[in-house]
Amino acid sequence: MRVLGVDPGLTRCGFGVVEGRAGRALVELGHGVIRSAAGEDVGARLAALAAGLGLAIAKYRPEVVAVERVFSQHNVRTVMGTAQAAGVAILVATTAGLPVVLHTPSEVKAAVTGSGRADKAQVTVMVTRLLNLSVAPSPADAADALALAICHIWRGAAQARLDRALSASRGAS
Amino acid sequence: MRVLGVDPGLTRCGFGVVEGRAGRALVELGHGVIRSAAGEDVGARLAALAAGLGLAIAKYRPEVVAVERVFSQHNVRTVMGTAQAAGVAILVATTAGLPVVLHTPSEVKAAVTGSGRADKAQVTVMVTRLLNLSVAPSPADAADALALAICHIWRGAAQARLDRALSASRGAS
């Protein structure tokens, strides 16, 4: 399974592409950030984000796009831009015919570090280790996007096991 | 000036088109809502919204799109969907080559009722009156979108007056 992870943001939107399946080695295919200047108007920034994600999808041809679920506990000004960026990311993926899944920050942290309350540095360390990278992915937004992709590969496998177990138990009853 | 007002939302996104300039009668050209079912996944809902707004732009050919600025004081679950919808509306307008302006709910209420704390019913009454409509626009999301368009026509004129006064005072000094 090839997954494009997206850590949405207006100023920096991280993306990372990982291929793999549970129980096998994970392979990092690429990562980066799409940036836009705070001085530009929001329409131009969202259009730049849409174009950048479109290019990433065309280049890496993922089968699924995993986007971080945005919550509004954080800074009010920032979160609105983040939610707008998430909306655009979801739209771009859907328009490209790709399924979109959302994972919460704590699901992602728990998947790669074992703790839902891990800090950013810990996530970066584990992403670097799990993907067998020689240097840590930078900036943190790109590392978070790779963590999202890993989270989806592993959670997807867990969900598939659960679905098989459920259908087996239904068949047996 | 022909303005498309957009009251963003995932379940109901209101739109309304008004033509006019300050000091002249305002003309309502059309209004409605783009709906999507809460049961559908968010990607399909955002894609339906993008398509609906694209149709409205193609049909009414506005010169500018006024979108309600979303704040996160409200219900946390709802506001994330609303912000995603706003992001998609801004993207669609920008992609169509149209300038986007944002107005806050209190700016809109103040523009059409004289009070930034007016309720929805009062906004609908004033929109119906100002646009000389025989029936009140419905649902409230469409009325809000028309109010946004009116707000922009009037605020734009006030801003232009201010700009002229400023450049005149600069010229005189």
XYZ file of C-alpha atoms in Angstrom:
346
model
C 0.000 0.000 0.000
C 1.320 3.414 -0.964
C 0.136 6.244 1.275
C 0.503 10.010 0.968
C 0.409 11.585 4.425
C -0.547 15.248 4.663
C 0.032 17.441 7.722
C -2.146 20.388 6.710
C -1.117 23.989 7.258
C -1.228 27.277 5.382
C 2.338 28.430 6.056
C 3.847 24.946 5.851
C 1.931 21.890 4.663
C 3.975 18.739 5.170
C 3.663 15.730 2.898
C 5.306 12.330 2.952
C 4.911 9.180 0.891
C 5.451 5.719 2.370
C 4.993 2.314 0.810
C 4.609 -0.817 2.840
C 2.352 -3.196 4.649
C 2.209 -4.339 8.239
C 4.966 -6.828 9.103
C 7.181 -5.728 6.200
C 9.800 -3.007 6.001
C 8.466 0.468 5.231
C 9.932 2.438 2.341
C 10.012 6.225 2.208
C 9.444 7.429 -1.365
C 9.594 11.162 -0.790
C 8.660 13.999 1.526
C 8.644 17.768 1.657
C 6.659 20.856 2.537
C 4.512 23.177 0.485
C 5.077 26.705 1.747
C 3.205 29.938 1.245
C 3.965 33.408 2.556
C 1.814 34.835 5.357
C 1.675 38.118 3.414
C -0.161 36.597 0.429
C -3.944 36.478 0.407
C -5.556 33.271 1.556
C -6.948 32.406 -1.891
C -3.496 32.450 -3.478
C -2.119 30.410 -0.574
C -4.833 27.751 -0.872
C -4.377 27.640 -4.652
C -0.610 27.112 -4.195
C -1.356 24.325 -1.718
C -3.816 22.661 -4.115
C -1.282 22.852 -6.954
C 1.536 21.467 -4.777
C -0.532 18.536 -3.529
C -1.709 17.858 -7.075
C 1.922 17.616 -8.172
C 2.791 15.279 -5.274
C -0.136 13.009 -6.201
C 0.897 12.996 -9.872
C 4.525 12.252 -8.980
C 4.066 9.563 -6.312
C 0.712 8.042 -7.378
C -0.460 7.052 -3.878
C -3.421 4.690 -3.403
C -4.776 6.569 -0.409
C -4.288 9.962 1.231
C -4.082 10.229 5.030
C -4.787 13.708 6.402
C -4.326 14.818 9.994
C -7.662 15.494 11.655
C -7.690 19.102 12.842
C -9.004 20.070 16.244
C -9.732 23.541 17.480
C -8.207 23.325 20.952
C -5.135 25.147 19.680
C -4.537 28.736 18.683
C -7.764 30.100 17.208
C -6.136 32.096 14.363
C -3.911 29.220 13.281
C -6.535 26.518 13.449
C -8.860 28.223 10.977
C -6.074 28.342 8.374
C -5.174 24.754 9.181
C -8.772 23.610 8.763
C -9.056 25.484 5.444
C -5.832 23.806 4.284
C -7.202 20.415 5.391
C -10.392 21.057 3.430
C -8.377 21.843 0.301
C -6.174 18.747 0.795
C -9.259 16.525 1.141
C -10.821 18.125 -1.951
C -7.671 17.674 -4.066
C -7.369 13.994 -3.082
C -11.062 13.326 -3.708
C -10.945 15.095 -7.073
C -7.986 12.855 -7.985
C -10.204 9.847 -7.237
C -8.299 8.831 -4.109
C -9.837 7.693 -0.824
C -9.113 10.001 2.112
C -8.668 8.873 5.686
C -8.295 11.092 8.744
C -6.182 10.247 11.775
C -5.903 12.277 14.962
C -2.530 13.579 16.172
C -2.664 11.213 19.150
C -3.402 8.186 16.925
C -0.372 9.090 14.823
C 1.928 9.573 17.834
C 0.697 6.347 19.408
C 1.288 4.459 16.147
C 4.924 5.459 15.743
C 6.091 5.980 19.360
C 3.709 3.885 21.462
C 2.463 6.984 23.275
C -0.310 9.353 22.199
C 1.394 12.134 24.129
C 4.859 11.888 22.545
C 6.523 15.159 21.554
C 7.563 16.194 18.040
C 11.225 15.240 18.579
C 10.239 11.704 19.582
C 8.027 11.362 16.501
C 10.912 12.491 14.267
C 13.320 10.011 15.888
C 10.924 7.121 15.358
C 10.032 8.106 11.785
C 13.742 8.253 10.945
C 14.260 4.825 12.525
C 11.171 3.127 11.072
C 11.924 4.350 7.558
C 15.628 3.578 7.948
C 16.607 7.094 6.861
C 20.189 8.316 7.120
C 19.063 11.815 8.103
C 15.994 12.945 10.029
C 13.246 14.316 7.773
C 12.963 18.063 8.107
C 11.048 20.236 8.842
C 8.897 18.623 11.520
C 5.806 19.017 9.291
C 7.312 16.585 6.765
C 8.189 14.126 9.567
C 4.612 14.384 10.846
C 3.293 13.666 7.354
C 5.486 10.549 7.099
C 4.257 9.473 10.554
C 0.676 9.855 9.304
C 1.394 7.597 6.334
C 2.991 4.964 8.608
C 0.059 5.229 11.012
C -2.338 4.566 8.171
C -0.438 1.541 6.873
C -0.416 -0.009 10.342
C -3.929 0.959 11.381
C -5.285 -0.185 8.035
C -3.739 -3.601 8.635
C -5.202 -3.755 12.154
C -8.618 -2.823 10.775
C -8.372 -5.499 8.056
C -7.482 -8.135 10.703
C -10.481 -7.018 12.768
C -12.775 -7.190 9.714
C -11.521 -10.729 8.900
C -11.990 -11.849 12.499
C -15.508 -10.421 12.552
C -16.532 -12.087 9.297
C -14.953 -15.403 10.448
C -16.893 -15.267 13.723
C -20.084 -14.460 11.775
C -19.408 -17.409 9.467
C -18.874 -19.703 12.481
C -22.033 -18.663 14.318
C -20.527 45.627 -8.864
C -21.820 42.049 -8.871
C -21.019 40.104 -5.716
C -21.449 36.429 -4.873
C -21.868 36.026 -1.115
C -21.039 32.636 0.383
C -22.069 31.516 3.873
C -19.856 28.441 4.150
C -21.042 25.174 5.647
C -20.748 21.467 4.952
C -24.395 20.518 5.461
C -25.790 23.724 3.978
C -23.656 26.292 2.164
C -25.688 29.410 1.363
C -24.995 31.558 -1.682
C -26.541 34.781 -2.925
C -25.774 37.123 -5.805
C -26.421 40.859 -5.568
C -25.669 43.596 -8.056
C -25.460 47.246 -7.090
C -23.392 50.095 -5.835
C -23.673 52.304 -2.782
C -26.442 54.890 -3.118
C -28.281 52.903 -5.812
C -30.941 50.222 -5.505
C -29.633 46.705 -4.955
C -30.766 43.895 -7.238
C -30.929 40.251 -6.180
C -29.918 37.990 -9.071
C -30.236 34.625 -7.382
C -29.715 32.687 -4.184
C -29.798 29.157 -2.872
C -28.032 26.524 -0.814
C -25.691 23.710 -1.715
C -26.511 20.745 0.503
C -24.667 17.555 1.312
C -25.690 14.651 3.526
C -23.971 14.224 6.908
C -23.638 10.504 6.108
C -21.377 11.020 3.100
C -17.633 11.210 3.573
C -16.108 14.645 3.865
C -14.232 14.414 0.540
C -17.451 13.800 -1.405
C -19.152 16.630 0.482
C -16.356 19.104 -0.264
C -16.301 18.008 -3.921
C -20.088 18.592 -4.159
C -19.607 22.026 -2.624
C -16.798 22.883 -5.066
C -18.954 21.769 -8.010
C -22.005 23.721 -6.789
C -20.045 26.927 -6.261
C -18.372 26.480 -9.635
C -21.834 26.289 -11.237
C -23.006 29.391 -9.380
C -19.928 31.326 -10.575
C -20.464 30.146 -14.154
C -24.165 31.067 -14.045
C -23.984 34.469 -12.335
C -20.500 35.643 -13.360
C -19.761 37.713 -10.222
C -16.819 40.138 -10.133
C -15.942 39.333 -6.544
C -16.737 36.628 -3.994
C -17.454 37.579 -0.368
C -17.038 34.720 2.112
C -17.989 34.786 5.768
C -14.927 34.742 7.992
C -15.156 31.698 10.250
C -14.330 31.858 13.935
C -13.867 28.982 16.287
C -15.840 30.272 19.263
C -18.751 28.088 18.224
C -19.310 24.345 18.352
C -15.931 22.641 17.818
C -17.210 19.824 15.570
C -19.218 22.158 13.354
C -16.568 24.841 13.029
C -13.978 22.479 11.544
C -16.381 21.479 8.762
C -17.310 25.129 8.272
C -13.639 26.152 7.999
C -12.968 23.328 5.505
C -15.968 24.484 3.461
C -14.683 28.080 3.607
C -11.273 26.916 2.396
C -12.862 25.145 -0.562
C -15.046 28.194 -1.384
C -11.969 30.470 -1.338
C -10.060 28.003 -3.524
C -12.876 27.701 -6.084
C -13.212 31.499 -6.373
C -9.446 32.005 -6.671
C -9.161 29.249 -9.279
C -11.917 31.029 -11.254
C -9.731 34.149 -11.185
C -12.015 36.088 -8.828
C -10.897 38.234 -5.888
C -12.067 36.956 -2.502
C -12.956 39.146 0.450
C -13.794 38.000 3.951
C -16.263 39.731 6.260
C -17.012 38.798 9.846
C -20.555 37.900 10.932
C -20.755 41.084 13.014
C -19.636 43.264 10.076
C -22.383 41.687 7.972
C -25.058 42.133 10.640
C -23.976 45.719 11.269
C -24.069 46.471 7.537
C -27.648 45.337 6.973
C -29.300 45.973 10.377
C -27.167 48.668 12.008
C -26.256 46.302 14.867
C -23.429 43.757 14.962
C -25.472 41.713 17.424
C -28.673 41.389 15.395
C -30.282 37.949 15.269
C -30.872 35.846 12.143
C -34.547 36.867 11.873
C -33.602 40.553 11.837
C -30.976 39.934 9.134
C -33.561 38.107 6.997
C -36.098 40.939 7.429
C -33.564 43.548 6.335
C -32.244 41.494 3.403
C -35.826 41.036 2.164
C -36.443 44.786 2.496
C -33.141 45.984 1.015
C -33.463 43.695 -2.000
C -37.167 44.505 -2.360
C -38.075 40.806 -2.416
C -41.686 39.672 -2.284
C -40.820 36.674 -0.097
C -38.061 36.265 2.478
C -35.070 34.291 1.169
C -34.937 30.834 2.693
C -33.201 29.024 4.335
C -31.394 31.454 6.636
C -28.033 30.437 5.076
C -29.132 31.922 1.733
C -30.309 35.107 3.467
C -26.936 35.338 5.236
C -25.136 34.931 1.913
C -27.196 37.763 0.383
C -26.409 39.909 3.461
C -22.698 39.208 2.885
C -22.952 40.387 -0.704
C -24.778 43.580 0.378
C -22.195 44.130 3.122
C -19.427 43.916 0.567
C -21.062 46.348 -1.863
C -21.512 48.901 0.923
C -18.196 48.372 2.700
C -16.362 48.426 -0.621
C -17.882 51.841 -1.324
C -16.941 53.098 2.167
C -13.397 51.823 1.671
C -13.147 53.526 -1.731
C -14.341 56.834 -0.182
C -11.741 56.446 2.561
C -9.013 55.723 -0.002
C -10.004 58.811 -2.020
C -10.084 60.991 1.120
C -6.653 59.685 2.149
C -5.072 60.312 -1.234
C -6.704 63.776 -1.382
C -5.309 64.668 2.045
C -1.894 63.365 0.982
C -2.102 65.483 -2.177
C -3.035 68.575 -0.100
C -0.263 68.204 2.466
